[in-house]
Coordinates of C-alpha atoms in Angstrom, one line a residue:
X1 CA 0.0 0.0 0.0
X2 CA 1.4 3.4 -1.1
X3 CA -0.3 6.8 -1.0
X4 CA 0.1 10.5 -0.5
X5 CA -2.4 12.7 1.4
X6 CA -2.7 16.2 2.7
X7 CA -1.4 16.5 6.3
X8 CA -4.3 18.9 7.3
X9 CA -6.9 16.6 5.8
X10 CA -5.4 13.5 7.4
X11 CA -5.1 15.2 10.8
X12 CA -8.8 16.2 10.7
X13 CA -9.8 12.6 9.6
X14 CA -7.8 11.0 12.4
X15 CA -9.5 13.3 15.0
X16 CA -12.9 12.2 13.7
X17 CA -12.3 8.4 13.7
X18 CA -10.3 8.4 17.0
X19 CA -13.6 9.0 18.8
X20 CA -14.4 5.3 18.2
X21 CA -11.1 3.8 19.2
X22 CA -11.2 1.7 22.3
X23 CA -8.8 3.2 24.9
X24 CA -7.3 0.7 27.3
X25 CA -8.8 -2.3 25.5
X26 CA -7.3 -5.7 26.1
X27 CA -7.6 -6.2 22.3
X28 CA -4.8 -4.2 20.6
X29 CA -6.7 -4.2 17.3
X30 CA -9.5 -2.1 18.8
X31 CA -7.0 0.7 19.7
X32 CA -6.0 0.9 16.1
X33 CA -7.2 2.7 13.0
X34 CA -7.8 0.8 9.8
X35 CA -6.3 2.5 6.8
X36 CA -7.7 1.4 3.4
X37 CA -6.4 3.0 0.2
X38 CA -8.0 2.5 -3.2
X39 CA -9.1 4.4 -6.3
X40 CA -8.0 7.9 -5.2
X41 CA -9.5 7.6 -1.7
X42 CA -8.3 6.8 1.8
X43 CA -10.8 5.4 4.2
X44 CA -10.1 5.5 7.9
X45 CA -12.1 3.3 10.2
X46 CA -12.3 2.7 14.0
X47 CA -14.5 0.8 16.4
X48 CA -14.9 -0.1 20.1
X49 CA -17.5 -2.8 19.1
X50 CA -20.3 -0.6 20.4
X51 CA -19.6 2.4 18.0
X52 CA -18.1 2.2 14.6
X53 CA -16.8 5.3 12.6
X54 CA -15.8 5.5 9.0
X55 CA -14.5 8.6 7.2
X56 CA -13.2 8.9 3.7
X57 CA -10.8 11.6 2.3
X58 CA -9.1 12.2 -1.1
X59 CA -5.6 10.7 -1.6
X60 CA -3.1 10.0 -4.3
X61 CA -3.2 6.2 -4.2
X62 CA -0.1 4.7 -5.9
X63 CA -0.8 1.2 -4.7
X64 CA -4.0 -0.1 -3.1
X65 CA -4.0 -1.9 0.2
X66 CA -4.9 -1.8 3.9
X67 CA -3.3 -1.9 7.3
X68 CA -4.0 -1.1 10.9
X69 CA -2.0 1.5 12.8
X70 CA -2.1 2.5 16.5
X71 CA -4.6 5.4 16.7
X72 CA -2.8 7.2 19.5
X73 CA 0.6 6.9 17.8
X74 CA -0.8 8.0 14.4
X75 CA -2.6 11.0 15.9
X76 CA 0.5 12.2 17.9
X77 CA 2.8 11.6 14.9
X78 CA 0.7 13.6 12.4
X79 CA 0.5 16.6 14.8
X80 CA 4.3 16.9 14.8
X81 CA 4.8 16.8 11.1
X82 CA 6.0 20.0 9.5
X83 CA 5.3 19.4 5.8
X84 CA 2.1 19.7 3.8
X85 CA 2.0 16.2 2.3
X86 CA 2.3 12.9 4.1
X87 CA 3.5 9.8 2.2
X88 CA 2.8 6.2 3.4
X89 CA 4.5 3.1 2.2
X90 CA 3.5 -0.2 3.8
X91 CA 4.8 -3.8 3.7
X92 CA 3.4 -6.7 5.7
X93 CA 4.3 -5.8 9.3
X94 CA 5.2 -2.1 9.2
X95 CA 4.5 1.2 7.5
X96 CA 6.8 4.0 6.6
X97 CA 5.6 7.6 7.0
X98 CA 7.4 10.5 5.3
X99 CA 6.7 14.2 5.5
X100 CA 9.3 16.8 4.7
X101 CA 12.6 15.7 6.4
X102 CA 10.8 13.4 8.8
X103 CA 10.8 9.6 8.5
X104 CA 8.9 7.2 10.8
X105 CA 8.6 3.4 10.7
X106 CA 5.5 2.1 12.6
X107 CA 4.5 -1.4 13.5
X108 CA 1.2 -2.5 12.0
X109 CA -1.5 -5.1 12.7
X110 CA -3.1 -7.4 10.3
X111 CA -6.3 -5.8 8.8
X112 CA -7.8 -9.2 8.5
X113 CA -8.3 -9.2 12.3
X114 CA -10.0 -5.8 12.3
X115 CA -13.8 -6.1 13.0
X116 CA -16.0 -5.7 9.9
X117 CA -17.8 -2.4 9.6
X118 CA -21.6 -2.9 10.3
X119 CA -23.5 -3.5 7.1
X120 CA -26.4 -1.2 8.0
X121 CA -29.2 -0.5 5.5
X122 CA -31.6 1.7 7.5
X123 CA -35.2 0.6 7.1
X124 CA -36.3 3.9 8.5
X125 CA -34.7 7.3 8.3
X126 CA -35.1 11.0 8.7
X127 CA -33.0 13.9 7.4
X128 CA -32.3 17.0 9.6
X129 CA -30.0 19.9 9.5
X130 CA -26.9 19.1 11.7
X131 CA -27.3 22.3 13.7
X132 CA -31.0 21.5 14.5
X133 CA -30.3 17.9 15.7
X134 CA -27.2 18.9 17.6
X135 CA -29.0 21.7 19.4
X136 CA -31.8 19.3 20.4
X137 CA -29.2 16.7 21.7
X138 CA -27.4 19.4 23.7
X139 CA -30.7 20.4 25.4
X140 CA -31.4 16.9 26.7
X141 CA -28.0 15.3 27.0
X142 CA -27.3 16.4 30.6
X143 CA -30.5 14.7 31.8
X144 CA -29.2 11.2 30.8
X145 CA -28.2 9.1 33.8
X146 CA -24.6 8.2 34.5
X147 CA -25.7 5.1 36.6
X148 CA -24.4 2.1 34.6
X149 CA -26.8 -0.2 36.5
X150 CA -29.7 1.4 34.6
X151 CA -28.5 1.5 30.9
X152 CA -32.0 2.6 29.7
X153 CA -31.7 5.9 31.6
X154 CA -28.3 6.5 30.0
X155 CA -30.0 6.7 26.6
X156 CA -31.9 9.3 24.7
X157 CA -35.3 8.1 23.5
X158 CA -35.8 9.2 19.9
X159 CA -39.3 9.1 18.3
X160 CA -40.1 10.2 14.8
X161 CA -43.8 10.3 14.0
X162 CA -45.3 11.9 11.0
X163 CA -43.4 15.2 10.8
X164 CA -42.4 15.5 14.5
X165 CA -39.0 14.5 15.8
X166 CA -38.7 14.2 19.6
X167 CA -35.9 13.5 22.0
X168 CA -36.5 12.5 25.6
X169 CA -34.0 11.9 28.5
X170 CA -34.3 11.3 32.2
X171 CA -32.1 10.4 35.2
X172 CA -35.2 9.8 37.4
X173 CA -34.8 13.2 39.1
X174 CA -35.6 15.3 36.1
X175 CA -37.0 14.7 32.6
X176 CA -36.3 16.6 29.4
X177 CA -38.4 16.6 26.2
X178 CA -37.3 18.4 23.1
X179 CA -39.1 18.3 19.7
X180 CA -39.2 20.0 16.3
X181 CA -41.1 19.6 13.1
X182 CA -39.4 18.3 9.9
X183 CA -40.4 18.2 6.2
X184 CA -42.4 15.0 5.6
X185 CA -40.4 14.5 2.4
X186 CA -37.3 13.7 4.5
X187 CA -39.0 10.9 6.5
X188 CA -39.4 7.4 5.3
X189 CA -41.7 6.1 8.0
X190 CA -42.3 6.6 11.8
X191 CA -39.9 4.9 14.2
X192 CA -38.5 5.0 17.7
X193 CA -35.2 4.0 19.1
X194 CA -33.1 4.4 22.3
X195 CA -29.6 5.7 21.6
X196 CA -26.8 6.0 24.1
X197 CA -26.6 9.6 25.3
X198 CA -22.8 9.6 24.9
X199 CA -23.0 8.1 21.4
X200 CA -25.7 10.6 20.3
X201 CA -23.8 13.6 21.6
X202 CA -20.5 12.3 20.2
X203 CA -22.0 11.6 16.7
X204 CA -23.4 15.1 16.4
X205 CA -20.2 16.8 17.6
X206 CA -18.4 14.9 14.8
X207 CA -20.2 16.6 11.9
X208 CA -19.6 20.1 10.5
X209 CA -22.5 22.5 10.6
X210 CA -21.9 23.7 7.0
X211 CA -20.8 22.1 3.7
X212 CA -17.8 23.3 1.6
X213 CA -20.1 25.6 -0.3
X214 CA -21.4 27.3 2.8
X215 CA -24.8 25.7 2.9
X216 CA -26.3 24.0 6.0
X217 CA -25.0 20.5 6.4
X218 CA -27.6 17.7 6.8
X219 CA -27.4 14.4 8.7
X220 CA -29.4 11.3 7.7
X221 CA -30.4 9.5 10.8
X222 CA -31.3 5.9 10.1
X223 CA -32.4 3.0 12.3
X224 CA -32.8 -0.7 12.3
X225 CA -34.0 -3.0 15.1
X226 CA -30.5 -3.0 16.7
X227 CA -28.5 -0.2 15.3
X228 CA -28.7 3.5 14.5
X229 CA -26.6 5.3 12.0
X230 CA -25.7 9.0 11.4
X231 CA -24.5 9.9 7.9
X232 CA -23.2 13.3 7.0
X233 CA -21.1 13.9 3.9
X234 CA -18.2 11.4 3.8
X235 CA -18.6 10.3 7.5
X236 CA -20.7 7.4 8.8
X237 CA -21.2 6.9 12.5
X238 CA -23.0 3.7 13.6
X239 CA -24.0 2.8 17.2
X240 CA -25.8 -0.1 18.8
X241 CA -29.2 0.7 20.1
X242 CA -30.0 0.3 23.8
X243 CA -32.4 -2.6 24.2
X244 CA -35.4 -2.4 26.5
X245 CA -38.5 -0.2 27.1
X246 CA -38.0 3.5 27.9
X247 CA -40.2 4.8 30.9
X248 CA -43.6 6.0 29.9
X249 CA -42.8 9.7 30.4
X250 CA -46.2 10.9 29.3
X251 CA -47.7 9.6 32.6
X252 CA -45.4 11.9 34.5
X253 CA -46.5 15.1 32.7
X254 CA -49.6 16.6 34.5
X255 CA -52.4 17.8 32.3
X256 CA -53.1 20.9 34.4
X257 CA -51.5 23.1 37.1
X258 CA -52.6 25.2 40.0
X259 CA -50.0 28.0 39.5
X260 CA -48.2 29.3 36.4
X261 CA -45.6 32.0 36.1
X262 CA -43.5 33.5 33.3
X263 CA -40.4 35.2 34.6
X264 CA -37.7 36.8 32.4
X265 CA -35.1 34.1 31.8
X266 CA -32.0 36.3 32.5
X267 CA -33.4 37.7 35.7
X268 CA -34.3 34.2 37.0
X269 CA -30.8 33.0 36.1
X270 CA -29.2 35.9 37.9
X271 CA -31.3 35.4 41.0
X272 CA -30.7 31.7 41.1
X273 CA -26.9 32.2 40.8
X274 CA -27.0 34.7 43.6
X275 CA -28.8 32.6 46.2
X276 CA -27.0 29.4 45.3
X277 CA -23.9 30.8 47.0
X278 CA -25.6 29.6 50.2
X279 CA -26.2 26.0 49.0
X280 CA -22.9 24.4 49.9
X281 CA -24.6 22.1 52.4
X282 CA -27.8 21.5 50.6
X283 CA -28.5 22.2 46.9
X284 CA -32.1 23.2 47.6
X285 CA -33.4 26.7 46.7
X286 CA -36.9 27.6 47.9
X287 CA -39.3 29.3 45.5
X288 CA -42.2 31.2 47.1
X289 CA -44.8 32.4 44.6
X290 CA -47.0 35.3 45.6
X291 CA -49.8 35.6 43.1
X292 CA -51.4 38.8 44.6
X293 CA -48.0 40.5 44.8
X294 CA -46.9 39.3 41.3
X295 CA -43.6 38.2 42.7
X296 CA -41.4 35.2 43.2
X297 CA -38.9 35.0 46.2
X298 CA -35.9 32.7 45.9
X299 CA -34.1 31.8 49.1
X300 CA -31.4 29.5 50.5
X301 CA -30.3 28.8 54.0
X302 CA -26.9 27.6 55.2
X303 CA -26.6 26.7 58.9
X304 CA -23.0 27.8 59.0
X305 CA -22.9 30.7 56.7
X306 CA -26.4 32.4 56.9
X307 CA -29.1 32.9 54.3
X308 CA -29.7 34.6 50.9
X309 CA -32.9 36.0 49.5
X310 CA -33.7 37.4 46.0
X311 CA -37.1 38.8 44.9
X312 CA -38.3 38.9 41.3
X313 CA -41.1 41.5 41.0
X314 CA -43.7 42.3 38.3
X315 CA -43.9 38.6 37.3
X316 CA -46.7 37.4 35.1
X317 CA -48.3 34.9 37.5
X318 CA -51.7 33.1 37.8
X319 CA -53.4 30.7 40.1
X320 CA -52.6 30.0 43.8
X321 CA -49.8 30.9 46.1
X322 CA -47.3 28.0 46.4
X323 CA -43.9 27.2 47.8
X324 CA -41.5 24.6 46.4
X325 CA -37.9 23.5 46.9
X326 CA -35.8 22.6 43.9
X327 CA -32.2 21.5 43.3
X328 CA -30.5 24.7 42.0
X329 CA -28.2 22.7 39.8
X330 CA -31.1 21.1 38.0
X331 CA -32.9 24.4 37.6
X332 CA -29.6 26.0 36.3
X333 CA -29.1 23.3 33.7
X334 CA -32.7 23.7 32.6
X335 CA -32.4 27.4 32.1
X336 CA -29.1 27.1 30.3
X337 CA -30.8 24.6 27.9
X338 CA -33.2 27.3 26.9
X339 CA -30.4 29.3 25.3
X340 CA -31.1 33.0 24.5
X341 CA -34.9 32.9 24.8
X342 CA -36.4 35.8 26.8
X343 CA -38.9 34.1 29.0
X344 CA -39.7 30.7 30.5
X345 CA -43.0 29.3 31.5
X346 CA -43.1 27.5 34.9
X347 CA -46.1 25.4 36.0
X348 CA -46.5 24.2 39.6
X349 CA -49.0 21.9 41.3
X350 CA -47.9 22.0 44.9
X351 CA -45.0 21.7 47.4
X352 CA -44.3 18.0 46.7
X353 CA -45.3 17.9 43.0
X354 CA -42.9 18.2 40.1
X355 CA -42.2 21.6 38.6
X356 CA -42.6 21.9 34.8
X357 CA -40.5 24.4 32.8
X358 CA -41.6 25.1 29.3
X359 CA -40.4 27.1 26.3
X360 CA -42.0 27.2 22.9
X361 CA -40.0 27.9 19.7
X362 CA -37.8 25.9 17.4
X363 CA -37.3 23.6 19.0
X364 CA -39.9 23.3 21.8
X365 CA -38.5 22.4 25.2
X366 CA -40.0 21.0 28.4
X367 CA -38.3 19.9 31.6
X368 CA -39.8 18.3 34.6
X369 CA -37.9 18.6 37.9
X370 CA -38.7 16.6 41.0
X371 CA -39.0 18.7 44.2
X372 CA -37.0 18.5 47.4
X373 CA -38.6 18.7 50.9
X374 CA -38.7 22.2 52.4

């Protein structure tokens, strides 16, 4: 195998596929990157058996072939090169890398031992702008559970029905729902799948938001019974689905509320940040809603340090007076997920009932946060 390739292009490609190499694996082949050169293209491939990544770039191929090189060594090596073109020349057990005045000889592994790339032919798919799907994933990703004993809660529940794409995530203390409409022409048929939160987030961070001509990049999200794929340009990301039944989140969402309020998002964030200084012992912040006074009081108490109080006035509020305790970190994450929107709608049922935060736009966003005892 002999080929020449742009150093910058190669470095970018290695950065992409390295996300799927298995760090610390007992199988050396899984820490490597498969290089396959043929017909003017170089294909780089990596897998940790749960996730597989393939990326193709242009190359001057003088002799076709394939080999497997340590992903870590290759990434570190290419970063140090000072030329613009990198040449590779491989024999059975090693590969020579040349760039400018630099020469390297790297040991290689047999490509025959490298796991085959999943032959996925999505039965169902939907096409979305990369920016749109990445934004939705970022809004729900923090709500996935890190508890490995409950793998279902570590996933993002994706449903595609008619022209609505919805992502749902929960760690059992909070629940996030994010949805948006798509053109029906980009959807083959309705489907649902549970994707690892880490894989979903990693896949979308891999793709560029624009194409070479400056137009918005699109990702084709496809699913089978056991796998989900993300295809964007010359990159294909495939992940195993999480098997099992996602919790019926609709049962957790109340159909009505006793109190609703619509504070300014920035003012609420500032007030929460201020009183949370006193939450070193307990993350609870108390919210007291005064309907007649059209105000909300946020407070926190620390037995060793003292207390803090912030009052938001002239709030649009309806219903009954209510007090509720909420984990300030959860509320802060929720408000951050709303981005630059001006207001947030909050619905309350009572002291020991969940608080519902809503924001409508593109995309729509809802988060349910379980209360803490006052």
